[in-house]
Coordinates of C-alpha atoms and ligand atoms in Angstrom, one line a residue:
X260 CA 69.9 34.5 -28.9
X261 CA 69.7 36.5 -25.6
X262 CA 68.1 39.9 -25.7
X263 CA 70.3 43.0 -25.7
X264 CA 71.1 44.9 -22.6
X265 CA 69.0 47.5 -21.3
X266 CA 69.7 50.9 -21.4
X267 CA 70.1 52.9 -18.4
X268 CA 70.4 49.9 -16.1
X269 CA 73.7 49.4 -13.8
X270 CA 74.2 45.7 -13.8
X271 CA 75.8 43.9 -11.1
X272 CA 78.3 41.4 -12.6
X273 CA 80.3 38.6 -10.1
X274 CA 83.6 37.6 -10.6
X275 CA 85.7 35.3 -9.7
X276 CA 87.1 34.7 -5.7
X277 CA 90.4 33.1 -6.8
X278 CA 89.2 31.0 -9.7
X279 CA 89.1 32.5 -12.4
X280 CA 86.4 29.7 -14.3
X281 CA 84.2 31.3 -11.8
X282 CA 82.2 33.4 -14.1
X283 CA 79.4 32.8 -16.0
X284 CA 78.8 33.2 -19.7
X285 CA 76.1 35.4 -18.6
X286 CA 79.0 37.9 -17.0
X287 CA 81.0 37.6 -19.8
X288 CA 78.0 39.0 -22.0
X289 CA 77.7 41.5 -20.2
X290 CA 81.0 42.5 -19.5
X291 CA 81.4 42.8 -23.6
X292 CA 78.1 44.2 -24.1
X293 CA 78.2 47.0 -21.7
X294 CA 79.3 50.6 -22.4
X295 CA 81.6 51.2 -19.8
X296 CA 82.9 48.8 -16.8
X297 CA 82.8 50.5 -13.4
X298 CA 85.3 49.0 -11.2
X299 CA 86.6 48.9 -7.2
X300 CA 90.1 48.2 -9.0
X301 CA 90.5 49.5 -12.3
X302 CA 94.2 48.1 -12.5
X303 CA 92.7 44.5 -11.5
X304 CA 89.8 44.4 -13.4
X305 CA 91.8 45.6 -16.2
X306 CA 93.6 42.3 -15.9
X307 CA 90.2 40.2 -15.5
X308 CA 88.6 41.7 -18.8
X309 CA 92.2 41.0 -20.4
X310 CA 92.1 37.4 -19.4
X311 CA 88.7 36.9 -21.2
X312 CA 89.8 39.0 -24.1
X313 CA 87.2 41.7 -23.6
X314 CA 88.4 45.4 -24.0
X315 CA 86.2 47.9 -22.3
X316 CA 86.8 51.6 -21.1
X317 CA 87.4 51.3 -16.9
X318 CA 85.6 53.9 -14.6
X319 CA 86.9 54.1 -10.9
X320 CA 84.3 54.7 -8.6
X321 CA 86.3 53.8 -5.5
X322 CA 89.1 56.5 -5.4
X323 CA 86.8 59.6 -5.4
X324 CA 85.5 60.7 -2.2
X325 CA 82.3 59.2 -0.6
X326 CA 79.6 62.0 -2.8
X327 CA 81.4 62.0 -5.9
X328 CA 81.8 57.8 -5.7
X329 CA 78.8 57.5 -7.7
X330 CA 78.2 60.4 -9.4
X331 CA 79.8 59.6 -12.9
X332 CA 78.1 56.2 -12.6
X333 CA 74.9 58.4 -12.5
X334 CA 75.5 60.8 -15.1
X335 CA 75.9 57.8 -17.9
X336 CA 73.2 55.7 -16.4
X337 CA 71.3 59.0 -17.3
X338 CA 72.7 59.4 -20.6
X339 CA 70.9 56.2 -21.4
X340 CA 74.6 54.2 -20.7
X341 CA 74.7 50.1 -19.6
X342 CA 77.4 50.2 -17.1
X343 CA 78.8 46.9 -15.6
X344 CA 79.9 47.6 -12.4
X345 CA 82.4 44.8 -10.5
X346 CA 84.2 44.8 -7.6
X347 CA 88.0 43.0 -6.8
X348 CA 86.6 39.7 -6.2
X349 CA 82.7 38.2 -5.9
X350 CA 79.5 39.6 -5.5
X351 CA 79.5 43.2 -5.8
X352 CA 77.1 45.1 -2.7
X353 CA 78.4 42.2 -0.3
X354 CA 80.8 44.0 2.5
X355 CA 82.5 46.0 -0.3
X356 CA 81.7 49.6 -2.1
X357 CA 79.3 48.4 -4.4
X358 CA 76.8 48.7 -1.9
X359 CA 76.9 52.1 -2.0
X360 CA 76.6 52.5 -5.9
X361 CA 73.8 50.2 -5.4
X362 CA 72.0 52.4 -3.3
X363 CA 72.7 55.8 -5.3
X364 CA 71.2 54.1 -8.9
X365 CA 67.9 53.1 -6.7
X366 CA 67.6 56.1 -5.2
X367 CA 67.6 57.9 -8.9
X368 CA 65.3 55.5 -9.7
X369 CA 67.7 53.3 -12.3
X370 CA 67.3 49.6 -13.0
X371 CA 69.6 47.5 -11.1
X372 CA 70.1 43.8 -12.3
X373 CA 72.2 41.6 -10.5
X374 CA 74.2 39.1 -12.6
X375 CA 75.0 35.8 -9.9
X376 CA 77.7 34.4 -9.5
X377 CA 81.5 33.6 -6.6
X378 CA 80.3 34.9 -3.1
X379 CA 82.9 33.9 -0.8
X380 CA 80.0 33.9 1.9
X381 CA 78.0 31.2 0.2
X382 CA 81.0 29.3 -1.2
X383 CA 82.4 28.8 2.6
X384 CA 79.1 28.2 4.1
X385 CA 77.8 25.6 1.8
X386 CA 81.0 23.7 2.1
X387 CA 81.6 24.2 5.9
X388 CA 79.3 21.4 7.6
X389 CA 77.5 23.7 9.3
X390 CA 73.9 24.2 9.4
X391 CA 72.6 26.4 6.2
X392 CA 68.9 26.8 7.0
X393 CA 69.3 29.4 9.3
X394 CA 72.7 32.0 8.9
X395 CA 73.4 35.4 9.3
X396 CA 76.0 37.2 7.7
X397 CA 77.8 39.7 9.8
X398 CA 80.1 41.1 6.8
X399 CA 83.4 42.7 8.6
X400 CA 83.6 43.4 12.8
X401 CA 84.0 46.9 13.2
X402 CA 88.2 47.9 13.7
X403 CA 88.2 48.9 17.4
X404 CA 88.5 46.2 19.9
X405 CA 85.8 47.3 22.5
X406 CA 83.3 47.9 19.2
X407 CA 84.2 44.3 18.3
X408 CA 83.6 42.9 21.8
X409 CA 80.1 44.7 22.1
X410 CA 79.1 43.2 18.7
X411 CA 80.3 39.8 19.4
X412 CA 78.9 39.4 22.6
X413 CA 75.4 40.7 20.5
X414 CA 75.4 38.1 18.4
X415 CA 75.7 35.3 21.6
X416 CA 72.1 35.6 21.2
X417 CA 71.6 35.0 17.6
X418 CA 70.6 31.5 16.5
X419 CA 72.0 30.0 13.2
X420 CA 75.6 29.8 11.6
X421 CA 76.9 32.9 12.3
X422 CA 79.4 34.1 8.9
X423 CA 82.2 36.5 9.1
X424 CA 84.8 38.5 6.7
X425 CA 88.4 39.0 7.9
X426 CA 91.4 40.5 6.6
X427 CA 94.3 38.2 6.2
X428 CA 95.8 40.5 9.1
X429 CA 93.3 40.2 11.5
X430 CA 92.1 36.4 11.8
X431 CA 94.6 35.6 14.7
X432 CA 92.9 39.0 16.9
X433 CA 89.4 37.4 15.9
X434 CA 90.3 33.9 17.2
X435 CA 91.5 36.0 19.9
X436 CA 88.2 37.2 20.8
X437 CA 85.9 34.4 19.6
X438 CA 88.3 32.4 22.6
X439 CA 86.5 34.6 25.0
X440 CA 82.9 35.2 23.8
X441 CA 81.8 31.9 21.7
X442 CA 84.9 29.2 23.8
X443 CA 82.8 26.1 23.5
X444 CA 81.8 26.9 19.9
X445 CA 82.5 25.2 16.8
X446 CA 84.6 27.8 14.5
X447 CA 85.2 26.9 11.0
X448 CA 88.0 28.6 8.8
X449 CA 87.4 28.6 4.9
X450 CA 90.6 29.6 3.5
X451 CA 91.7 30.8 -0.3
X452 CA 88.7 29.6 -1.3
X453 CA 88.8 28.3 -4.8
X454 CA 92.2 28.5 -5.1
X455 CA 95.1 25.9 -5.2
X456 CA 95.5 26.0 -1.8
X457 CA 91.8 26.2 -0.2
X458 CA 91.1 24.5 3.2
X459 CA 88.7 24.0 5.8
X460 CA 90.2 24.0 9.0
X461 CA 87.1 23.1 12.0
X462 CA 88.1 23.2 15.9
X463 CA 87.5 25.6 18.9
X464 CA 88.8 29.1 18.9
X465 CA 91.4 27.8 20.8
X466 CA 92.3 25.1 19.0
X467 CA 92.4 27.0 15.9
X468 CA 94.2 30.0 17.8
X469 CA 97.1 27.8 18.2
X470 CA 97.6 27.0 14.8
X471 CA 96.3 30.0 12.9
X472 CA 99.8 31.9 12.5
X473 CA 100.9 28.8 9.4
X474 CA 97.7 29.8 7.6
X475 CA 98.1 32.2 5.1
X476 CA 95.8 34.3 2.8
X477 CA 92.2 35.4 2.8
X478 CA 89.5 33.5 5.3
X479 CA 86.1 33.5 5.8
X480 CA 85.0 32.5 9.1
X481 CA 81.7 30.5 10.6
X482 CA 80.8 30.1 13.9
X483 CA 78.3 27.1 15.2
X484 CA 75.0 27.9 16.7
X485 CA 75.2 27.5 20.7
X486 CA 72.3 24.5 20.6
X487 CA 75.2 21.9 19.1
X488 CA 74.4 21.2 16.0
X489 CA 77.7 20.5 14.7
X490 CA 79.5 18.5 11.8
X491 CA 80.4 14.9 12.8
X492 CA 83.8 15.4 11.4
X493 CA 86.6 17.7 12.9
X494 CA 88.8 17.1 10.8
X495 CA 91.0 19.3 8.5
X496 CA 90.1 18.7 5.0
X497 CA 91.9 20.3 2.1
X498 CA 92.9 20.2 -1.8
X499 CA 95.8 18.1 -3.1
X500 CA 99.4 20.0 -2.7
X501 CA 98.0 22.1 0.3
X502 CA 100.1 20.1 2.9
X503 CA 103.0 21.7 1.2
X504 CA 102.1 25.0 1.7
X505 CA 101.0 24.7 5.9
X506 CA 102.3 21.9 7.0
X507 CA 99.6 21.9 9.7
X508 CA 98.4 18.9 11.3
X509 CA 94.4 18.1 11.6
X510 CA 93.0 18.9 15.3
Ligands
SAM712 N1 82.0 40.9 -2.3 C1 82.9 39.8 -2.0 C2 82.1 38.5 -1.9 O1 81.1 38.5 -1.2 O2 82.5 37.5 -2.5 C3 83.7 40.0 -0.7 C4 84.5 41.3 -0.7 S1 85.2 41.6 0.9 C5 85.9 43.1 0.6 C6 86.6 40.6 1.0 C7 86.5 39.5 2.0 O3 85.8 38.3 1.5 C8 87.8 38.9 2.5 O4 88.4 39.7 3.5 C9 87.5 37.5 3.0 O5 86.9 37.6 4.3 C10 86.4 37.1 2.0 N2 87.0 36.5 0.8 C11 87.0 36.9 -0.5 N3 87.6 36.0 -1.3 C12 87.9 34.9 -0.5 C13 88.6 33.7 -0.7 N4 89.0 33.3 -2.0 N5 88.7 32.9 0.3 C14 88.3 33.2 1.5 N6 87.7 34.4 1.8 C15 87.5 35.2 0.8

């Protein structure tokens, strides 16, 4: 029998990137146990909690403005409240608003407890061939191009995988850019991860450039360190029925 949930704590509960058997009995606990589920997304978390049969009042604390995002979340965490809080897909606090929420319980000195689970960072890494002992996580490139190009051409220095988020809208401007900064570099593409249609496509930005308009849907993207150490294989590898979808050839 696991012990009840604390009061006054805001607990930190991971869903599922696309699969939705990616969540723990742990979450699931938690996510019936709570008093009240804080979400990014009530509308889609409404549907997550639905498909697990769990009925919970919903709190938005993303379409408030910046000081009043995390006040409510306060005021029942003082009240002695367990609030759940998730965002629309993975870890909550990693490159979304949760962060945020995060940092307003600390500074009110609440518990915080972090329930694991889907990170899109770690799924794509561990599966991308890359090296894993050294990485840093970059989260999203800032939205102007000349910001971008200064903090790309930081990170030439940086040793390790380097691991970045992209909207869906943006991956063929990154490639774009990566072409220029990191040419000679091994770039990896984790795509729909966990879905029916996930992929791992692996060539130069170029390379990858040329193809990237058939890819569809949400990518993660990986970058080689510049000493070489690359996966022996370039090739494309994806789940059964993907063909279908891109049509793509391996490079
Ligand atoms: N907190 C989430 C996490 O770490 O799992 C990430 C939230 S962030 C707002 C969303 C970004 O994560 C997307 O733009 C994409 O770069 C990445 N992402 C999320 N789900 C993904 C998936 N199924 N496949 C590939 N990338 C994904």
């Amino acid at each position: 029998m696991e012990p009840p949930l604390t009061a006054s704590t805001l607990y930190l509960v991971a869903t599922p990137i696309g699969n939705l058997e990616d969540i723990t009995l742990r979450a699931l606990r938690v996510l019936k146990e709570c008093d009240v589920v804080a979400a990014e997304d009530t509308r889609r978390s409404g549907q997550l909690l639905k498909h697990f049969g769990i009925s919970k009042p919903l709190l938005s604390y993303f379409q408030f403005n910046e000081a009043k995002r995390s006040e409510e979340i306060i005021a029942r965490l003082q009240r002695g409240e367990k609030v759940a809080l998730v965002t629309d897909a993975g870890t909550p606090g990693i490159s979304d608003p949760g962060e945020r929420v995060v940092k307003a319980a600390v500074a009110a000195g609440f518990r915080v407890e972090s329930i694991p689970g889907a990170c899109a960072l770690i799924t794509a890494l561990t599966a991308s061939g890359l090296p894993t002992g050294e990485f840093h996580f970059i989260g999203f490139l800032p939205h102007k191009s000349g910001q971008r190009r200064k903090k790309l051409e930081s990170l030439k220095s940086f040793s390790g995988t380097l691991v970045l988020y992209e909207s869906p809208y943006r991956v063929e401007k990154l490639l774009g850019e990566l072409n220029e900064v990191f040419p000679e570099r091994m770039v990896v593409l984790a795509r729909e991860l966990t879905k029916k249609f996930e992929q791992f496509v692996r060539g130069k930005p170029a390379e990858l450039l040329a193809m990237v308009k058939k890819l569809k849907g949400e990518f993660v993207v990986l970058i080689s360190p510049a000493d070489g150490d690359e996966p022996e294989g370039r090739e494309e590898a994806e789940t059964e029925n993907a063909e279908d979808q891109v049509g793509n050839n391996p490079i």
